[in-house]
JSON list of C-alpha atoms and ligand atoms in Angstrom, two decimals:
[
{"chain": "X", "resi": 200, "resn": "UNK", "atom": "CA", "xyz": [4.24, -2.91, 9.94]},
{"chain": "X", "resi": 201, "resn": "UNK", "atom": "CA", "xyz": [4.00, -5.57, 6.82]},
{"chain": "X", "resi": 202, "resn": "UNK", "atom": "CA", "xyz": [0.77, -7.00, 5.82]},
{"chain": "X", "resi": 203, "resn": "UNK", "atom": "CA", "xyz": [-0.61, -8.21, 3.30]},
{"chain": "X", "resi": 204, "resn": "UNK", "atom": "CA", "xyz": [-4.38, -9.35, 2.52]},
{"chain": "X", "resi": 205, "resn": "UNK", "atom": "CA", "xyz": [-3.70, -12.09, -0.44]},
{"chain": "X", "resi": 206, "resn": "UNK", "atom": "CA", "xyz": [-7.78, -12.99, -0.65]},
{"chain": "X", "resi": 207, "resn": "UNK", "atom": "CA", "xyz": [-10.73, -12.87, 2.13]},
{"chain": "X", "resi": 208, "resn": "UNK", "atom": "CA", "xyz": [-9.19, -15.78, 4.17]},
{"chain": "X", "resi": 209, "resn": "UNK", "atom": "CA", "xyz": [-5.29, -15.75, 3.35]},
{"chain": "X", "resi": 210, "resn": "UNK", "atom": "CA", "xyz": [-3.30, -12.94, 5.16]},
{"chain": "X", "resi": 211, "resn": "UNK", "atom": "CA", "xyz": [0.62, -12.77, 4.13]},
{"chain": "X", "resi": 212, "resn": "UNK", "atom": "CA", "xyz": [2.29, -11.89, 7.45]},
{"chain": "X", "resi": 213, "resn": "UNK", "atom": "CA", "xyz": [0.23, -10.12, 10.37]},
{"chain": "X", "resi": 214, "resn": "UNK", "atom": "CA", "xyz": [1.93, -6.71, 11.29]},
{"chain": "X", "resi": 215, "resn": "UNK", "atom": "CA", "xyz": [-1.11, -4.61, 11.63]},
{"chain": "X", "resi": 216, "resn": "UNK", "atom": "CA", "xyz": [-3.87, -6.64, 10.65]},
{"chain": "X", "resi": 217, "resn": "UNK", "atom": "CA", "xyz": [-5.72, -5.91, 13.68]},
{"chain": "X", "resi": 218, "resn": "UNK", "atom": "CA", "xyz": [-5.76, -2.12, 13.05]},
{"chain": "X", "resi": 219, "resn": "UNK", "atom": "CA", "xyz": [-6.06, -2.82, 9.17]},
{"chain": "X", "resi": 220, "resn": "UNK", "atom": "CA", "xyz": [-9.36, -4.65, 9.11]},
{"chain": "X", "resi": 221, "resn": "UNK", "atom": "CA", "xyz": [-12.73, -4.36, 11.40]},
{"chain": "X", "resi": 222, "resn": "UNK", "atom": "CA", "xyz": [-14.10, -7.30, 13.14]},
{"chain": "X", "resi": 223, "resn": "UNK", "atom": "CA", "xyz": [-16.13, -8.96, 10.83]},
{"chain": "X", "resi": 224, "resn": "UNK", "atom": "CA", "xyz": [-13.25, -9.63, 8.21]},
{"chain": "X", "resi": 225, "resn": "UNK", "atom": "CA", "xyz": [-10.73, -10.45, 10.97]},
{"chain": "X", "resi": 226, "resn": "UNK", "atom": "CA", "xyz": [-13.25, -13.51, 11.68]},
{"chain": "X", "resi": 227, "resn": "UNK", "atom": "CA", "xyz": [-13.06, -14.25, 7.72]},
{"chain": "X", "resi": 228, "resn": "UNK", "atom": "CA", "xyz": [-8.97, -15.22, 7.88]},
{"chain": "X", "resi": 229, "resn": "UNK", "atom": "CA", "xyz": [-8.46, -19.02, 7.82]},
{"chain": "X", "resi": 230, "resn": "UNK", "atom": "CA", "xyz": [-4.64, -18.52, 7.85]},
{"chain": "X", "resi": 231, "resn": "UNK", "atom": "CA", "xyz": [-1.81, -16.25, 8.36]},
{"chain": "X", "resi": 232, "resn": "UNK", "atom": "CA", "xyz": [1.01, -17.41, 6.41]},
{"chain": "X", "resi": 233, "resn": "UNK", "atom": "CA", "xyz": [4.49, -15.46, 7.46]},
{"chain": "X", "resi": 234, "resn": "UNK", "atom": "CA", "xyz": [7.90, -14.29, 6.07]},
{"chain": "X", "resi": 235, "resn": "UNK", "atom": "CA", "xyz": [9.17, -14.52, 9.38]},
{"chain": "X", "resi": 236, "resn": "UNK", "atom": "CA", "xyz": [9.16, -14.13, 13.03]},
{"chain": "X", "resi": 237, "resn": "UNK", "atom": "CA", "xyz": [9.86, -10.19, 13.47]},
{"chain": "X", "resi": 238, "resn": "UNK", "atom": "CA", "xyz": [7.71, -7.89, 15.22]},
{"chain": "X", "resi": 239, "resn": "UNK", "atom": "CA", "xyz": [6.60, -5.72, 12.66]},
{"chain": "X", "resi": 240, "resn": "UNK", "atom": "CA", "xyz": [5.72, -8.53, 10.78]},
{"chain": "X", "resi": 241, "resn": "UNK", "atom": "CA", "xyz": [3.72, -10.98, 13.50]},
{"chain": "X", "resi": 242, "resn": "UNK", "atom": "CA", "xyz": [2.84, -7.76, 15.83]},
{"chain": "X", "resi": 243, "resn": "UNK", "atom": "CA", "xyz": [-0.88, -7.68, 15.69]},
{"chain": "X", "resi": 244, "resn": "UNK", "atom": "CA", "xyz": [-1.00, -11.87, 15.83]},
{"chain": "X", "resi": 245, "resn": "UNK", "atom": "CA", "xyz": [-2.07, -11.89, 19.68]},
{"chain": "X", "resi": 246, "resn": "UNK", "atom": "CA", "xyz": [-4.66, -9.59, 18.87]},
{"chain": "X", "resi": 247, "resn": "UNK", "atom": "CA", "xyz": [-6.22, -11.69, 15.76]},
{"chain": "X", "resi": 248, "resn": "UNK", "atom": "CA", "xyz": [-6.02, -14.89, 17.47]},
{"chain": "X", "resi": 249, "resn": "UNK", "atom": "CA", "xyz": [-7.38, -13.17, 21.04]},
{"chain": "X", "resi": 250, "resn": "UNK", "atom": "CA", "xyz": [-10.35, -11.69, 18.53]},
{"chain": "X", "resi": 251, "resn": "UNK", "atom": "CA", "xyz": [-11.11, -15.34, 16.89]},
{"chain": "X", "resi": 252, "resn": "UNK", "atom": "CA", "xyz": [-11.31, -16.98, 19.85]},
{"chain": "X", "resi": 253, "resn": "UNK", "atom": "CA", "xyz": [-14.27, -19.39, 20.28]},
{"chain": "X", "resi": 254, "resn": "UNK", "atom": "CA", "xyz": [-14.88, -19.46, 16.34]},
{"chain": "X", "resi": 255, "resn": "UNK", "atom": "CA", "xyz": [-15.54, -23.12, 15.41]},
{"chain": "X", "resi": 256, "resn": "UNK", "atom": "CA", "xyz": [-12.03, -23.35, 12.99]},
{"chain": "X", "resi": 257, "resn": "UNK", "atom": "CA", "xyz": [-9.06, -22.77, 14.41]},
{"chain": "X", "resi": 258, "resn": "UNK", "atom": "CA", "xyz": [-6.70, -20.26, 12.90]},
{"chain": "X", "resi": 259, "resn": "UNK", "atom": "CA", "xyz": [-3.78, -21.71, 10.77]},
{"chain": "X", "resi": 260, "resn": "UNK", "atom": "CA", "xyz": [-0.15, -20.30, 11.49]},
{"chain": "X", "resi": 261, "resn": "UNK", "atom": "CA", "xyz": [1.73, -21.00, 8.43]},
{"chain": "X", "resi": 262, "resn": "UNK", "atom": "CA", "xyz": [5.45, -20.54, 7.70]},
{"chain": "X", "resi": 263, "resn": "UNK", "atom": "CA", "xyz": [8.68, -22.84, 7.45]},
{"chain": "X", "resi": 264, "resn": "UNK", "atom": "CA", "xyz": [9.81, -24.34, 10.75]},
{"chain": "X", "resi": 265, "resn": "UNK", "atom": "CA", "xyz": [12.29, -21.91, 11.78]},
{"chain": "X", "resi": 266, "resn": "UNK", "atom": "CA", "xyz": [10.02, -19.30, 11.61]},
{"chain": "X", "resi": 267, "resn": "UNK", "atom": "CA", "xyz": [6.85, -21.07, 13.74]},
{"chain": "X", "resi": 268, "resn": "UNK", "atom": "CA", "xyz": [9.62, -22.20, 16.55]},
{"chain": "X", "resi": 269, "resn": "UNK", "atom": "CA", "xyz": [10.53, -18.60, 17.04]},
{"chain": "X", "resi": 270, "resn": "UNK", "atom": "CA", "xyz": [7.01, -17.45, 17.18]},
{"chain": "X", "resi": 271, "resn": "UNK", "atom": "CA", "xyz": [6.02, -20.47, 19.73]},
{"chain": "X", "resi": 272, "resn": "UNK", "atom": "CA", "xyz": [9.25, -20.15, 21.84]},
{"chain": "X", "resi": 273, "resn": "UNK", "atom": "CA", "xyz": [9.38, -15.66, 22.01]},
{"chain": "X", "resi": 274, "resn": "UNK", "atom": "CA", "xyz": [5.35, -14.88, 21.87]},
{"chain": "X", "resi": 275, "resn": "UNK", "atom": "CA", "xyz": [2.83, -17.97, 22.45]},
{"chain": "X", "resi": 276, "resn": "UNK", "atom": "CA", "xyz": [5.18, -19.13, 25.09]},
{"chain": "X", "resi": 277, "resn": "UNK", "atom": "CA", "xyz": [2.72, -19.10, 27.99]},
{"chain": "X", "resi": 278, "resn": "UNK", "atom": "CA", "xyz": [4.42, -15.41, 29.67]},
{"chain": "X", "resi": 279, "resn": "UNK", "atom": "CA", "xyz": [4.66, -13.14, 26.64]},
{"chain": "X", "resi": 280, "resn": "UNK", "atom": "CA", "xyz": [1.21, -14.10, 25.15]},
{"chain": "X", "resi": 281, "resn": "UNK", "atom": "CA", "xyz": [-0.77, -17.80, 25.78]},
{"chain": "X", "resi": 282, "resn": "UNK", "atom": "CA", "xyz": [-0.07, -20.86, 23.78]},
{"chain": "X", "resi": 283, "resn": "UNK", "atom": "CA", "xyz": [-3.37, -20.88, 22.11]},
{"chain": "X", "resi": 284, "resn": "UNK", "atom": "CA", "xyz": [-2.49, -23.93, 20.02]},
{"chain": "X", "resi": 285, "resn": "UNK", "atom": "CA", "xyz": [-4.01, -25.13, 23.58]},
{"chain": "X", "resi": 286, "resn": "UNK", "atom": "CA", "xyz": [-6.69, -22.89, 24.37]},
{"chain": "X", "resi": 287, "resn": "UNK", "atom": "CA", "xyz": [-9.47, -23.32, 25.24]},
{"chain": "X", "resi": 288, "resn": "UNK", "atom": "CA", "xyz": [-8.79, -27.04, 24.89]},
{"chain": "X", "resi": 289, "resn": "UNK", "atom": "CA", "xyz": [-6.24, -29.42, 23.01]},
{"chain": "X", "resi": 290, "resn": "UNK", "atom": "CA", "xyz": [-9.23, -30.65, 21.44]},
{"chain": "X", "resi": 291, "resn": "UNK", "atom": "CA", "xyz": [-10.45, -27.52, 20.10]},
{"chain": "X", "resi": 292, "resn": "UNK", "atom": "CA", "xyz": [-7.31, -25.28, 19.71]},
{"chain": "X", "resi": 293, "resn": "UNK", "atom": "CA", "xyz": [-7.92, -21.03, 18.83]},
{"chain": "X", "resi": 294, "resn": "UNK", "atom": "CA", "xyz": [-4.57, -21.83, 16.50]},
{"chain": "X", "resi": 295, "resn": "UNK", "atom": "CA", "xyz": [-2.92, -24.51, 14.43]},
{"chain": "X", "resi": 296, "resn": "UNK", "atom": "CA", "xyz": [0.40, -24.62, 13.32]},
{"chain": "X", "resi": 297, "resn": "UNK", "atom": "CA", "xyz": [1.16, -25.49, 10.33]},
{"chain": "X", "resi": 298, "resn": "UNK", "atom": "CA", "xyz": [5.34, -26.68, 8.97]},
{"chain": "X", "resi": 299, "resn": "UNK", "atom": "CA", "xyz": [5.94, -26.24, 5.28]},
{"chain": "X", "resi": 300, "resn": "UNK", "atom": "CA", "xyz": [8.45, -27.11, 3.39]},
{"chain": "X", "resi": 301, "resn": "UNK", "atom": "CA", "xyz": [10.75, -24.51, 1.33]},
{"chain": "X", "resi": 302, "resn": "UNK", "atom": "CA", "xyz": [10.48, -24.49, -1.81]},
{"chain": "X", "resi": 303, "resn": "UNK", "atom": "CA", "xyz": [7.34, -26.73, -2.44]},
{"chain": "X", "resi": 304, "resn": "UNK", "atom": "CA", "xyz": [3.95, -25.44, -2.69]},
{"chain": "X", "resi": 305, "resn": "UNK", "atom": "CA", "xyz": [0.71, -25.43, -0.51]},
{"chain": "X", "resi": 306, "resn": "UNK", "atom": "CA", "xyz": [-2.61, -24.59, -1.33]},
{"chain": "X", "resi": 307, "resn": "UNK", "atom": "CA", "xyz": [-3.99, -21.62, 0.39]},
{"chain": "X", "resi": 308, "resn": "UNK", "atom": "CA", "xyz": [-7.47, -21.46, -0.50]},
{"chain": "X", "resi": 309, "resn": "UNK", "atom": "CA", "xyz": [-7.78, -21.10, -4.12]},
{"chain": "X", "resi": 310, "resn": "UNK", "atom": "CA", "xyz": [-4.32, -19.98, -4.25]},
{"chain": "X", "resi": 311, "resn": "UNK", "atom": "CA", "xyz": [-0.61, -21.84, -4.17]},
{"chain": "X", "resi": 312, "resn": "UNK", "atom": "CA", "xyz": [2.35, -20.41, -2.33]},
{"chain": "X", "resi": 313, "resn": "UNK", "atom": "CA", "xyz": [5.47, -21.32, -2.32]},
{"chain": "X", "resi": 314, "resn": "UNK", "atom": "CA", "xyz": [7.98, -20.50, 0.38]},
{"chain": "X", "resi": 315, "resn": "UNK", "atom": "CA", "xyz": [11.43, -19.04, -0.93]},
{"chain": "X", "resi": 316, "resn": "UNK", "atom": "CA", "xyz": [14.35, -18.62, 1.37]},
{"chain": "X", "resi": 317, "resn": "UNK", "atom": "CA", "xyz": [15.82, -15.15, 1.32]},
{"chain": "X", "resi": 318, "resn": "UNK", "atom": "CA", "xyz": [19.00, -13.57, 3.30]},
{"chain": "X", "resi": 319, "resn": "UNK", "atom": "CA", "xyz": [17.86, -11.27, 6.28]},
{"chain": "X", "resi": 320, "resn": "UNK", "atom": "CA", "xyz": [19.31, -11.59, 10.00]},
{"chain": "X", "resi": 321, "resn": "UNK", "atom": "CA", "xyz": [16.83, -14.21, 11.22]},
{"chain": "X", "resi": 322, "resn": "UNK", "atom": "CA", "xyz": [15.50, -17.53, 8.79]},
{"chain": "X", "resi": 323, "resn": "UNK", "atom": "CA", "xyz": [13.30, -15.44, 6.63]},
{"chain": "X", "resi": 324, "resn": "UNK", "atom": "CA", "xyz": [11.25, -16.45, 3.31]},
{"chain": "X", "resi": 325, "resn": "UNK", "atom": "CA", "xyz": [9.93, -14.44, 0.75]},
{"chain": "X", "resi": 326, "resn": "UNK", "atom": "CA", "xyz": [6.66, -16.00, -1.27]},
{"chain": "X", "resi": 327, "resn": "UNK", "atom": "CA", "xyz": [5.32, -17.21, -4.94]},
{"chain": "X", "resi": 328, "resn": "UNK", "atom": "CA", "xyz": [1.53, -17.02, -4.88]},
{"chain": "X", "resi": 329, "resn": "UNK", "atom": "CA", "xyz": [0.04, -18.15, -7.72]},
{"chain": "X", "resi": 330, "resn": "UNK", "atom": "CA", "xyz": [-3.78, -18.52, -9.17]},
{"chain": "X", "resi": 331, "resn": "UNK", "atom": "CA", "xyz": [-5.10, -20.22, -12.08]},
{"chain": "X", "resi": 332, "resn": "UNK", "atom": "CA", "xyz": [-4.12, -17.30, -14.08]},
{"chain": "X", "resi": 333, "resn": "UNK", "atom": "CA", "xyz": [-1.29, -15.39, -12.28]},
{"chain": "X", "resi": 334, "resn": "UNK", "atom": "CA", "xyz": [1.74, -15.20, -9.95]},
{"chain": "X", "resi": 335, "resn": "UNK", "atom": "CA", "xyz": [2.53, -12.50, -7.71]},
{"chain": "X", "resi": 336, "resn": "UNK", "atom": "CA", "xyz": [6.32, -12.65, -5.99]},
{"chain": "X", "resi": 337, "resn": "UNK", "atom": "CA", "xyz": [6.72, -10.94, -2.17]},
{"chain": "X", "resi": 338, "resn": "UNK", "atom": "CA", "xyz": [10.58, -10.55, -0.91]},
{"chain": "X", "resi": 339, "resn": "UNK", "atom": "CA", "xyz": [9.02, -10.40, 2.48]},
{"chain": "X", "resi": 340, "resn": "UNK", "atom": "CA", "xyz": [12.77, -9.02, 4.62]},
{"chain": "X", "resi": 341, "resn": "UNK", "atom": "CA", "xyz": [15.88, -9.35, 3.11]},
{"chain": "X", "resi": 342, "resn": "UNK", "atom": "CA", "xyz": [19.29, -7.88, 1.64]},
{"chain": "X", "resi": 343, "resn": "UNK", "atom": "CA", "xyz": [20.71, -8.83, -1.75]},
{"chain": "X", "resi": 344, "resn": "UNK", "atom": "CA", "xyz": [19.09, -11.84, -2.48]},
{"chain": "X", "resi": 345, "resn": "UNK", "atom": "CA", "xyz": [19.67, -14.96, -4.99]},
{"chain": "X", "resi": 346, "resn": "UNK", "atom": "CA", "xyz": [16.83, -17.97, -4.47]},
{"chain": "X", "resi": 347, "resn": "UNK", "atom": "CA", "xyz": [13.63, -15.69, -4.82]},
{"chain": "X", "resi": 348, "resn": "UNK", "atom": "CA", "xyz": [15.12, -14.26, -8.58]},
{"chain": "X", "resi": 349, "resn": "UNK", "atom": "CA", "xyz": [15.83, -18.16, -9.54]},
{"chain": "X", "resi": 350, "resn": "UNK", "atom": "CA", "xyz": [11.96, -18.80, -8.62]},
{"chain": "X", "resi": 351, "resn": "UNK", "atom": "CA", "xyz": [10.30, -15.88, -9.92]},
{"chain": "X", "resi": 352, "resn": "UNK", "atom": "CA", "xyz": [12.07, -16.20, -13.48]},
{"chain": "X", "resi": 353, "resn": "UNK", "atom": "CA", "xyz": [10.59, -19.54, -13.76]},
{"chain": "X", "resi": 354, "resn": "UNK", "atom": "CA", "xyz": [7.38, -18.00, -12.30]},
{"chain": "X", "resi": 355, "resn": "UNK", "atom": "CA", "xyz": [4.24, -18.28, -14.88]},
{"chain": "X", "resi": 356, "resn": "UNK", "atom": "CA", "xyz": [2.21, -14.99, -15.33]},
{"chain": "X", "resi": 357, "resn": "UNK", "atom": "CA", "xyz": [4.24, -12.93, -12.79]},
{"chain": "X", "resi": 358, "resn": "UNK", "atom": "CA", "xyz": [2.25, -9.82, -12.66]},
{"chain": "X", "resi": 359, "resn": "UNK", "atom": "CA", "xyz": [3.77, -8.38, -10.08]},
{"chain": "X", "resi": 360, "resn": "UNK", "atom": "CA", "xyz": [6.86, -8.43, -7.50]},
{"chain": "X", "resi": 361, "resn": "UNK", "atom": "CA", "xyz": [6.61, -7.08, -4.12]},
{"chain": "X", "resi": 362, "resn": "UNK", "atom": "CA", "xyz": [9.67, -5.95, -2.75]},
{"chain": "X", "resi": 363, "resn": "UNK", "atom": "CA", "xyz": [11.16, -4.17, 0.19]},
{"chain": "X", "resi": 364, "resn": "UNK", "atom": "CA", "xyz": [13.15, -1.16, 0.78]},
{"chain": "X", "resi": 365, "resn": "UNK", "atom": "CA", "xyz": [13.81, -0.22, 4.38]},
{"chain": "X", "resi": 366, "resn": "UNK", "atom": "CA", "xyz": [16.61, 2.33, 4.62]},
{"chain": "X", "resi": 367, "resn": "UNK", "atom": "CA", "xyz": [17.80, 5.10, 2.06]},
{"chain": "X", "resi": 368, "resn": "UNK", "atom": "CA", "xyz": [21.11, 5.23, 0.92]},
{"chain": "X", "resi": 369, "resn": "UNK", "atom": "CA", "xyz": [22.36, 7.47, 3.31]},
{"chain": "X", "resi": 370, "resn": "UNK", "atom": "CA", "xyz": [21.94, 4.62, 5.95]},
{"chain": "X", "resi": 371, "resn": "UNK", "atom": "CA", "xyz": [23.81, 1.97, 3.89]},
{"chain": "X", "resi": 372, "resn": "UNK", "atom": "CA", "xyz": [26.09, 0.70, 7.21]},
{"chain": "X", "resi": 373, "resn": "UNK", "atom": "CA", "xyz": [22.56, 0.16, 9.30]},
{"chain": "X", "resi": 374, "resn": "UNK", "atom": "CA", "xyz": [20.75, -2.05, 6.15]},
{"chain": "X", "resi": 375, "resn": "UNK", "atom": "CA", "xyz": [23.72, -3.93, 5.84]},
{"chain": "X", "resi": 376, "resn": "UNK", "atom": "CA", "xyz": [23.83, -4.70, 9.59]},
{"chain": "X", "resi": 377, "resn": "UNK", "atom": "CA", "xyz": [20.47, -5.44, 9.58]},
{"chain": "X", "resi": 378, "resn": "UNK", "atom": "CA", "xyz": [20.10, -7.10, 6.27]},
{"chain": "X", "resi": 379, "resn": "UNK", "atom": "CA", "xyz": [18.12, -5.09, 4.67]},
{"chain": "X", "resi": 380, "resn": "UNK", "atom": "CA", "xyz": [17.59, -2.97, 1.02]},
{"chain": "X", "resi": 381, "resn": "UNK", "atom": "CA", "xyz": [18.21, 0.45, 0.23]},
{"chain": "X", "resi": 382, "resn": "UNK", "atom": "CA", "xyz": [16.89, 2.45, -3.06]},
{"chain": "X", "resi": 383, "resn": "UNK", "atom": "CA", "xyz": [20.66, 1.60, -4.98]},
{"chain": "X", "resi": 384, "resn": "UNK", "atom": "CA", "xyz": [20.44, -1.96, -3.45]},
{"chain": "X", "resi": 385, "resn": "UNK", "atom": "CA", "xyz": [17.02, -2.49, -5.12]},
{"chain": "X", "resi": 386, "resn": "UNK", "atom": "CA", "xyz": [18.30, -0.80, -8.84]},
{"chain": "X", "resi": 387, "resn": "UNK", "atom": "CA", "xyz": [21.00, -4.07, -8.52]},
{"chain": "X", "resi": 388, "resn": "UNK", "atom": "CA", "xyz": [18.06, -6.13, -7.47]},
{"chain": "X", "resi": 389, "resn": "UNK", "atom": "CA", "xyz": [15.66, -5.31, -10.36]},
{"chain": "X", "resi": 390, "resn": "UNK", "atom": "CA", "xyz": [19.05, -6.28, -12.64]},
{"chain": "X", "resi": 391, "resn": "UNK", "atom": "CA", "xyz": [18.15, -9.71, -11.54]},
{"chain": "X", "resi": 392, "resn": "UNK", "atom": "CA", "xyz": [14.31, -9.85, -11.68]},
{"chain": "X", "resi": 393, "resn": "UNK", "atom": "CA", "xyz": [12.21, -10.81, -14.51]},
{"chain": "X", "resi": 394, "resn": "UNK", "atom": "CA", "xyz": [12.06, -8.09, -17.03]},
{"chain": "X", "resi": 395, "resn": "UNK", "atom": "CA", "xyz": [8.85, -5.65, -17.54]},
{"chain": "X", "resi": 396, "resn": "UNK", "atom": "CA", "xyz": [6.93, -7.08, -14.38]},
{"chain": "X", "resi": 397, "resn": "UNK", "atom": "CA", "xyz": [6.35, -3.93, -12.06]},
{"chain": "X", "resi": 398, "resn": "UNK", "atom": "CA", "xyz": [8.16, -4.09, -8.95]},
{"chain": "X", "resi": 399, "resn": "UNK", "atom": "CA", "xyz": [5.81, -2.25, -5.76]},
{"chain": "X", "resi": 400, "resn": "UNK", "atom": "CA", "xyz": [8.21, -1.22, -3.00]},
{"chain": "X", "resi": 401, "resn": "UNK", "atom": "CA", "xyz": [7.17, -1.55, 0.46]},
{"chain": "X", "resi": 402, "resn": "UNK", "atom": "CA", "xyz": [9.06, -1.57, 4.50]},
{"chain": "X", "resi": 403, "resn": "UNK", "atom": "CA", "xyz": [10.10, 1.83, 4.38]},
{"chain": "X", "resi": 404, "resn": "UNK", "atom": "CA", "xyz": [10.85, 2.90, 7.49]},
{"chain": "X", "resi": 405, "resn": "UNK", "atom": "CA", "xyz": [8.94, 6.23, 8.18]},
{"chain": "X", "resi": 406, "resn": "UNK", "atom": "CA", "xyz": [12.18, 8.18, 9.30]},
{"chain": "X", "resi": 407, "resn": "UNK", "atom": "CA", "xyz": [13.76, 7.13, 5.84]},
{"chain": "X", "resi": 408, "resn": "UNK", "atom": "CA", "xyz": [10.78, 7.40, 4.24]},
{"chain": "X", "resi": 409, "resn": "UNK", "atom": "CA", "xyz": [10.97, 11.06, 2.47]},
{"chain": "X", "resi": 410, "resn": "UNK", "atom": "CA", "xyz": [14.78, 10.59, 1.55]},
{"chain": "X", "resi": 411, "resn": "UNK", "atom": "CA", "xyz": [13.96, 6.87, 0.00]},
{"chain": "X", "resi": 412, "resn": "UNK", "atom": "CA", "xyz": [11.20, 8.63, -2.19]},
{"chain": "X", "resi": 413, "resn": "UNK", "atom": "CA", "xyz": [13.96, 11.10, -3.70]},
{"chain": "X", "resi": 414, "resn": "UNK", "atom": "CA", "xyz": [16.35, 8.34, -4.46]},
{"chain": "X", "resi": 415, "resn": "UNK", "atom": "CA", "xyz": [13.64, 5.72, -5.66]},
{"chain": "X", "resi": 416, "resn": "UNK", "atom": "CA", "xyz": [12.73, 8.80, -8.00]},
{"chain": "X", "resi": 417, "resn": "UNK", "atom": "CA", "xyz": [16.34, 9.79, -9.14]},
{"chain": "X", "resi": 418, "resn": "UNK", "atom": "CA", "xyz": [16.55, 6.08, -10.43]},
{"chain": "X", "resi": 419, "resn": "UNK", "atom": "CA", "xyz": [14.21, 7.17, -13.06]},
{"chain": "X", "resi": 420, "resn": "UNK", "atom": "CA", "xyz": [13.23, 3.47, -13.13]},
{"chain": "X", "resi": 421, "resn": "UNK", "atom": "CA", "xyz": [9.51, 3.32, -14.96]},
{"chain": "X", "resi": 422, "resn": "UNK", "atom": "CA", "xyz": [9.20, -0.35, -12.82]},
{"chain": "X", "resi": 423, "resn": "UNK", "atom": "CA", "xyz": [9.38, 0.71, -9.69]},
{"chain": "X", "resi": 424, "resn": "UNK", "atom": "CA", "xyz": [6.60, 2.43, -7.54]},
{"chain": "X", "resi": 425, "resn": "UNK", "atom": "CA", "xyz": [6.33, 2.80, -3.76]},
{"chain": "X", "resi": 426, "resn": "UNK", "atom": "CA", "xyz": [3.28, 1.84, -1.61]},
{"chain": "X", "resi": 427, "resn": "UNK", "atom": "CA", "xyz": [2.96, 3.81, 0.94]},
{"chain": "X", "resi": 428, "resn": "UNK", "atom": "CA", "xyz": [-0.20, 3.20, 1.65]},
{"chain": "X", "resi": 429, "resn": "UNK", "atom": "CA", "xyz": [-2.80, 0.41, 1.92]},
{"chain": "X", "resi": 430, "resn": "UNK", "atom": "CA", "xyz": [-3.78, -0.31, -1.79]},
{"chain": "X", "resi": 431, "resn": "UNK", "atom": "CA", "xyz": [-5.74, -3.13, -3.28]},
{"chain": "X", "resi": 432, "resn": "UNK", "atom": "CA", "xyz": [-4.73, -4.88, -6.12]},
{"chain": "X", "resi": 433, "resn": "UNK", "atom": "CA", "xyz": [-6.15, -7.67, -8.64]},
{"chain": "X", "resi": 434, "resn": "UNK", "atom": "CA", "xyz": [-4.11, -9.99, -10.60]},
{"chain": "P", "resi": 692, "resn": "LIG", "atom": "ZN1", "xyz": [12.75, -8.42, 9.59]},
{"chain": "P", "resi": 693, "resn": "LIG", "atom": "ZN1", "xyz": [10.36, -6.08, 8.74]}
]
């Protein structure tokens, strides 16, 4: 279950925000922008938007088109959850979506992300989030990837990369069918990401988790470091 909380008001996908945050900062988030449209990346969504109903600004749902159709046409589709782009009036919506553009950034607050296609078995997009004085790069879902290392080596002030690892190396056949990283996939990653930024590995999946910690430690790669729990960073 992905999340990330980039500042008070901008959450980077919505997996378990829900369970992540109390009540009070749920109400804070202005926008949820997303990687794309997978459960355990959009799971606790409902939930937010069903806990900000009635606030006076609606909620911003913000990803590339792909990814907002498959949300509106699989979850907010009236059955599965309500279309609260229309609730409780057009008027007044609970959410708004919001269509960006690949590759060219938007201001998220007092950041700027920038969308950056990656390869995973549904349209998926990893993110460049940037400050005045620092860029941070998230893979969001994906196998062996080309775009996002293009982007971040032109990145200024990368502190820090974000990038997944789902399934150890022992399950090779299932990430490739699924398009996904394992601990020997990521080594040949890191080959193509800016040197000397730390890379913070995250999407384990808990039945992998214990044999991806033994290979991500017999790389004897200084860079990498696996979050396996919530953490808070500043950059
Ligand atoms: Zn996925
Ligand atoms: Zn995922």
């Amino acid at each position: 279950m992905t999340t990330f909380l980039v500042d008070g008001e901008t959450a980077l996908d919505a997996g378990s925000l829900t369970d992540a945050l109390p009540l009070a900062a749920q109400r804070r988030i202005r926008r949820v922008v997303l990687t794309h449209a997978h459960l355990d990346h959009v799971a606790s969504l409902p939930f937010l938007i069903e806990n900000l109903y009635g606030r006076d600004t609606p909620l911003e749902i913000v990803a590339p088109a792909p990814v907002i159709a498959a949300l509106r046409r699989d979850i907010f589709n009236d059955s599965s959850w309500p279309d609260f782009s229309k609730l409780p009036s057009r008027r007044r919506p609970t959410v708004v979506y919001r269509s960006i553009a690949a590759g060219r950034s938007f201001a998220a607050g007092p950041a700027r992300f920038t969308a950056l296609p990656v390869d995973h078995v549904v349209p998926a997009y990893g993110y460049l989030v940037s400050n005045a004085g620092a860029s941070v790069l998230f893979s969001g879902d994906t196998r062996p990837t080309t775009a996002l290392w293009r982007h971040a080596a032109r990145a200024p002030r990368l502190k820090a990369i974000f990038l997944e690892v789902s399934f150890s190396d022992s399950q090779a056949e299932v990430a490739s069918a699924s398009c996904h990283l394992t601990p020997r996939l990521v080594a040949a990653e890191l080959r193509k990401a800016p040197p000397k930024v730390p890379v913070y590995l995250y999407h384990m999946k808990p039945p992998s988790l214990s044999r991806i910690r033994r290979e991500i430690a017999a790389l004897d790669e200084p860079r990498l470091h696996l979050l396996e729990s919530e953490r808070s960073f500043r950059f």
